[in-house]
Amino acid sequence: MNIRRANEKDIPRLIELLKQVLQIHADIRPDIFIPGTTKYTEDELKEMLKDDTKPVYVAADENDVCLGYAFCQLKQQPFSNNMVPFTSLFIDDLCVDAKTRGQHVGESLFEYVKGEAKRLGCYEVTLNVWAGNTSAEKFYEKMGLKTKERQMEYIL
């Protein structure tokens, strides 16, 4: 397996995997997510792949087929003037093809992202997990992530 920055030839496969992730979220929260859609369009992906502040990493097999991805964003902290300034690498989305889960693709992607974050001088790697996505929560806890803050809701 080779982990590298995504390029335009990966877009059709990225869209397939984005559909898998969307369906997981739609199953958990049908009140929020629309089945059959994706987070990003092909045009948005083309622009994102050119943006070094939003790196997309893919894990590719020996035939250079994308088995999983990590969409990331460099974020500058603080959100306010009472916080120490630092750079964070936020994992906006991480997916491993359902057919290859359990083969350490996600672990390899996460370790690669951690290495990139260090190389880029980041203080931390962060991400969000939807409540109810217990398999993702267990995976991230296994990778050593801890809860930093929680967003709560009251549906009207």
PDB file of C-alpha atoms in Angstrom:
ATOM      1  CA  MET A   1       0.000   0.000   0.000  1.00  0.00           C
ATOM      2  CA  ASN A   2       1.197   3.473  -0.922  1.00  0.00           C
ATOM      3  CA  ILE A   3      -0.065   6.626   0.773  1.00  0.00           C
ATOM      4  CA  ARG A   4       0.195   9.804  -1.266  1.00  0.00           C
ATOM      5  CA  ARG A   5      -1.528  13.087  -2.056  1.00  0.00           C
ATOM      6  CA  ALA A   6      -4.640  12.577  -4.129  1.00  0.00           C
ATOM      7  CA  ASN A   7      -4.716  13.745  -7.731  1.00  0.00           C
ATOM      8  CA  GLU A   8      -7.426  14.275 -10.357  1.00  0.00           C
ATOM      9  CA  LYS A   9      -7.356  10.675 -11.556  1.00  0.00           C
ATOM     10  CA  ASP A  10      -8.514   9.651  -8.059  1.00  0.00           C
ATOM     11  CA  ILE A  11     -11.694  11.762  -8.215  1.00  0.00           C
ATOM     12  CA  PRO A  12     -14.095   9.036  -9.460  1.00  0.00           C
ATOM     13  CA  ARG A  13     -12.921   6.719  -6.687  1.00  0.00           C
ATOM     14  CA  LEU A  14     -13.059   9.513  -4.090  1.00  0.00           C
ATOM     15  CA  ILE A  15     -16.682  10.121  -5.067  1.00  0.00           C
ATOM     16  CA  GLU A  16     -17.470   6.394  -4.639  1.00  0.00           C
ATOM     17  CA  LEU A  17     -15.969   6.464  -1.148  1.00  0.00           C
ATOM     18  CA  LEU A  18     -17.684   9.748  -0.283  1.00  0.00           C
ATOM     19  CA  LYS A  19     -20.987   8.012  -1.099  1.00  0.00           C
ATOM     20  CA  GLN A  20     -20.123   5.203   1.334  1.00  0.00           C
ATOM     21  CA  VAL A  21     -19.419   7.696   4.124  1.00  0.00           C
ATOM     22  CA  LEU A  22     -22.536   9.695   3.374  1.00  0.00           C
ATOM     23  CA  GLN A  23     -24.668   6.556   3.635  1.00  0.00           C
ATOM     24  CA  ILE A  24     -23.195   5.746   7.050  1.00  0.00           C
ATOM     25  CA  HIS A  25     -24.107   9.243   8.204  1.00  0.00           C
ATOM     26  CA  ALA A  26     -27.555   9.114   6.570  1.00  0.00           C
ATOM     27  CA  ASP A  27     -28.268   5.851   8.391  1.00  0.00           C
ATOM     28  CA  ILE A  28     -27.326   7.485  11.709  1.00  0.00           C
ATOM     29  CA  ARG A  29     -28.975  10.872  11.075  1.00  0.00           C
ATOM     30  CA  PRO A  30     -31.618  10.699   8.311  1.00  0.00           C
ATOM     31  CA  ASP A  31     -32.937  14.023   9.616  1.00  0.00           C
ATOM     32  CA  ILE A  32     -29.722  15.751   8.484  1.00  0.00           C
ATOM     33  CA  PHE A  33     -28.064  13.768   5.664  1.00  0.00           C
ATOM     34  CA  ILE A  34     -29.537  13.159   2.194  1.00  0.00           C
ATOM     35  CA  PRO A  35     -28.898   9.602   0.912  1.00  0.00           C
ATOM     36  CA  GLY A  36     -27.344   9.328  -2.545  1.00  0.00           C
ATOM     37  CA  THR A  37     -25.435  12.604  -2.260  1.00  0.00           C
ATOM     38  CA  THR A  38     -21.795  13.377  -1.539  1.00  0.00           C
ATOM     39  CA  LYS A  39     -20.076  15.992   0.601  1.00  0.00           C
ATOM     40  CA  TYR A  40     -18.149  17.377  -2.379  1.00  0.00           C
ATOM     41  CA  THR A  41     -18.800  17.622  -6.112  1.00  0.00           C
ATOM     42  CA  GLU A  42     -16.288  16.708  -8.799  1.00  0.00           C
ATOM     43  CA  ASP A  43     -15.559  20.408  -9.405  1.00  0.00           C
ATOM     44  CA  GLU A  44     -15.073  21.069  -5.686  1.00  0.00           C
ATOM     45  CA  LEU A  45     -12.683  18.124  -5.500  1.00  0.00           C
ATOM     46  CA  LYS A  46     -10.658  19.445  -8.453  1.00  0.00           C
ATOM     47  CA  GLU A  47     -10.191  22.772  -6.662  1.00  0.00           C
ATOM     48  CA  MET A  48      -9.465  21.131  -3.314  1.00  0.00           C
ATOM     49  CA  LEU A  49      -6.697  18.981  -4.792  1.00  0.00           C
ATOM     50  CA  LYS A  50      -4.849  22.181  -5.783  1.00  0.00           C
ATOM     51  CA  ASP A  51      -5.100  23.695  -2.285  1.00  0.00           C
ATOM     52  CA  ASP A  52      -2.133  22.941  -0.021  1.00  0.00           C
ATOM     53  CA  THR A  53      -4.145  24.109   3.014  1.00  0.00           C
ATOM     54  CA  LYS A  54      -6.635  21.277   2.329  1.00  0.00           C
ATOM     55  CA  PRO A  55      -4.498  18.233   1.547  1.00  0.00           C
ATOM     56  CA  VAL A  56      -6.232  15.006   0.576  1.00  0.00           C
ATOM     57  CA  TYR A  57      -4.276  11.813   1.166  1.00  0.00           C
ATOM     58  CA  VAL A  58      -5.139   8.444  -0.349  1.00  0.00           C
ATOM     59  CA  ALA A  59      -4.065   4.901   0.446  1.00  0.00           C
ATOM     60  CA  ALA A  60      -3.615   3.124  -2.882  1.00  0.00           C
ATOM     61  CA  ASP A  61      -3.114  -0.562  -3.599  1.00  0.00           C
ATOM     62  CA  GLU A  62      -0.469  -2.090  -5.883  1.00  0.00           C
ATOM     63  CA  ASN A  63      -2.605  -1.114  -8.909  1.00  0.00           C
ATOM     64  CA  ASP A  64      -2.802   2.487  -7.623  1.00  0.00           C
ATOM     65  CA  VAL A  65      -6.518   2.091  -6.814  1.00  0.00           C
ATOM     66  CA  CYS A  66      -7.652   4.213  -3.899  1.00  0.00           C
ATOM     67  CA  LEU A  67      -8.646   2.049  -0.893  1.00  0.00           C
ATOM     68  CA  GLY A  68      -9.279   4.963   1.435  1.00  0.00           C
ATOM     69  CA  TYR A  69      -8.773   8.661   1.942  1.00  0.00           C
ATOM     70  CA  ALA A  70      -8.199  11.378   4.516  1.00  0.00           C
ATOM     71  CA  PHE A  71      -9.485  14.869   3.678  1.00  0.00           C
ATOM     72  CA  CYS A  72      -7.564  17.324   5.845  1.00  0.00           C
ATOM     73  CA  GLN A  73      -7.508  21.053   6.564  1.00  0.00           C
ATOM     74  CA  LEU A  74      -4.790  23.177   8.105  1.00  0.00           C
ATOM     75  CA  LYS A  75      -6.393  25.426  10.700  1.00  0.00           C
ATOM     76  CA  GLN A  76      -4.864  28.284  12.605  1.00  0.00           C
ATOM     77  CA  GLN A  77      -5.827  28.625  16.245  1.00  0.00           C
ATOM     78  CA  PRO A  78      -6.976  30.482  18.241  1.00  0.00           C
ATOM     79  CA  PHE A  79     -10.660  31.034  17.768  1.00  0.00           C
ATOM     80  CA  SER A  80     -10.325  33.944  20.172  1.00  0.00           C
ATOM     81  CA  ASN A  81      -7.648  36.166  21.720  1.00  0.00           C
ATOM     82  CA  ASN A  82      -7.540  34.154  24.963  1.00  0.00           C
ATOM     83  CA  MET A  83      -5.978  31.106  23.306  1.00  0.00           C
ATOM     84  CA  VAL A  84      -2.384  30.283  22.498  1.00  0.00           C
ATOM     85  CA  PRO A  85      -1.772  30.428  18.726  1.00  0.00           C
ATOM     86  CA  PHE A  86      -1.002  27.105  17.038  1.00  0.00           C
ATOM     87  CA  THR A  87      -1.668  25.171  13.853  1.00  0.00           C
ATOM     88  CA  SER A  88      -3.941  22.155  13.813  1.00  0.00           C
ATOM     89  CA  LEU A  89      -4.410  19.543  11.098  1.00  0.00           C
ATOM     90  CA  PHE A  90      -8.128  18.781  11.062  1.00  0.00           C
ATOM     91  CA  ILE A  91      -9.274  15.521   9.475  1.00  0.00           C
ATOM     92  CA  ASP A  92     -12.456  16.627   7.758  1.00  0.00           C
ATOM     93  CA  ASP A  93     -13.269  13.126   6.511  1.00  0.00           C
ATOM     94  CA  LEU A  94     -11.577   9.730   6.684  1.00  0.00           C
ATOM     95  CA  CYS A  95     -12.905   6.684   4.858  1.00  0.00           C
ATOM     96  CA  VAL A  96     -11.767   3.178   4.054  1.00  0.00           C
ATOM     97  CA  ASP A  97     -13.610   1.211   1.389  1.00  0.00           C
ATOM     98  CA  ALA A  98     -16.083  -1.161   3.057  1.00  0.00           C
ATOM     99  CA  LYS A  99     -14.457  -4.064   1.152  1.00  0.00           C
ATOM    100  CA  THR A 100     -11.027  -3.417   2.703  1.00  0.00           C
ATOM    101  CA  ARG A 101     -11.963  -2.505   6.284  1.00  0.00           C
ATOM    102  CA  GLY A 102     -10.048  -4.490   8.870  1.00  0.00           C
ATOM    103  CA  GLN A 103      -6.892  -4.569   6.728  1.00  0.00           C
ATOM    104  CA  HIS A 104      -5.164  -1.672   8.555  1.00  0.00           C
ATOM    105  CA  VAL A 105      -5.755   0.844   5.754  1.00  0.00           C
ATOM    106  CA  GLY A 106      -7.312   3.327   8.190  1.00  0.00           C
ATOM    107  CA  GLU A 107      -4.475   2.891  10.661  1.00  0.00           C
ATOM    108  CA  SER A 108      -1.911   3.498   7.928  1.00  0.00           C
ATOM    109  CA  LEU A 109      -3.758   6.598   6.724  1.00  0.00           C
ATOM    110  CA  PHE A 110      -4.037   8.005  10.234  1.00  0.00           C
ATOM    111  CA  GLU A 111      -0.340   7.378  10.963  1.00  0.00           C
ATOM    112  CA  TYR A 112       0.566   9.082   7.691  1.00  0.00           C
ATOM    113  CA  VAL A 113      -1.609  12.087   8.552  1.00  0.00           C
ATOM    114  CA  LYS A 114       0.101  12.318  11.958  1.00  0.00           C
ATOM    115  CA  GLY A 115       3.480  12.319  10.232  1.00  0.00           C
ATOM    116  CA  GLU A 116       2.365  15.033   7.814  1.00  0.00           C
ATOM    117  CA  ALA A 117       1.033  17.106  10.717  1.00  0.00           C
ATOM    118  CA  LYS A 118       4.432  16.876  12.437  1.00  0.00           C
ATOM    119  CA  ARG A 119       6.218  17.740   9.200  1.00  0.00           C
ATOM    120  CA  LEU A 120       3.969  20.787   8.780  1.00  0.00           C
ATOM    121  CA  GLY A 121       4.683  21.963  12.334  1.00  0.00           C
ATOM    122  CA  CYS A 122       1.202  21.300  13.695  1.00  0.00           C
ATOM    123  CA  TYR A 123       0.473  21.091  17.396  1.00  0.00           C
ATOM    124  CA  GLU A 124      -2.323  18.524  17.029  1.00  0.00           C
ATOM    125  CA  VAL A 125      -4.513  16.434  14.758  1.00  0.00           C
ATOM    126  CA  THR A 126      -8.254  16.828  15.322  1.00  0.00           C
ATOM    127  CA  LEU A 127     -11.490  15.475  13.876  1.00  0.00           C
ATOM    128  CA  ASN A 128     -15.197  15.211  14.563  1.00  0.00           C
ATOM    129  CA  VAL A 129     -17.242  12.021  14.933  1.00  0.00           C
ATOM    130  CA  TRP A 130     -21.017  11.896  14.717  1.00  0.00           C
ATOM    131  CA  ALA A 131     -22.721  10.479  17.798  1.00  0.00           C
ATOM    132  CA  GLY A 132     -23.921   7.000  16.916  1.00  0.00           C
ATOM    133  CA  ASN A 133     -20.929   6.192  14.697  1.00  0.00           C
ATOM    134  CA  THR A 134     -19.565   3.794  17.297  1.00  0.00           C
ATOM    135  CA  SER A 135     -17.222   1.947  14.933  1.00  0.00           C
ATOM    136  CA  ALA A 136     -15.496   5.241  14.064  1.00  0.00           C
ATOM    137  CA  GLU A 137     -15.341   6.237  17.736  1.00  0.00           C
ATOM    138  CA  LYS A 138     -13.710   2.904  18.639  1.00  0.00           C
ATOM    139  CA  PHE A 139     -11.252   3.204  15.752  1.00  0.00           C
ATOM    140  CA  TYR A 140     -10.172   6.732  16.727  1.00  0.00           C
ATOM    141  CA  GLU A 141      -9.842   5.800  20.383  1.00  0.00           C
ATOM    142  CA  LYS A 142      -7.662   2.861  19.314  1.00  0.00           C
ATOM    143  CA  MET A 143      -5.531   5.373  17.393  1.00  0.00           C
ATOM    144  CA  GLY A 144      -5.032   7.325  20.629  1.00  0.00           C
ATOM    145  CA  LEU A 145      -7.454  10.211  20.119  1.00  0.00           C
ATOM    146  CA  LYS A 146      -9.230  11.651  23.151  1.00  0.00           C
ATOM    147  CA  THR A 147     -12.317  13.847  23.390  1.00  0.00           C
ATOM    148  CA  LYS A 148     -11.318  17.516  23.346  1.00  0.00           C
ATOM    149  CA  GLU A 149     -14.775  19.085  23.354  1.00  0.00           C
ATOM    150  CA  ARG A 150     -18.328  18.025  22.579  1.00  0.00           C
ATOM    151  CA  GLN A 151     -20.938  19.775  20.494  1.00  0.00           C
ATOM    152  CA  MET A 152     -24.449  19.241  21.833  1.00  0.00           C
ATOM    153  CA  GLU A 153     -27.825  19.905  20.225  1.00  0.00           C
ATOM    154  CA  TYR A 154     -31.439  20.492  21.117  1.00  0.00           C
ATOM    155  CA  ILE A 155     -33.712  19.761  18.158  1.00  0.00           C
ATOM    156  CA  LEU A 156     -36.717  22.094  18.000  1.00  0.00           C
TER     157      LEU A 156
END
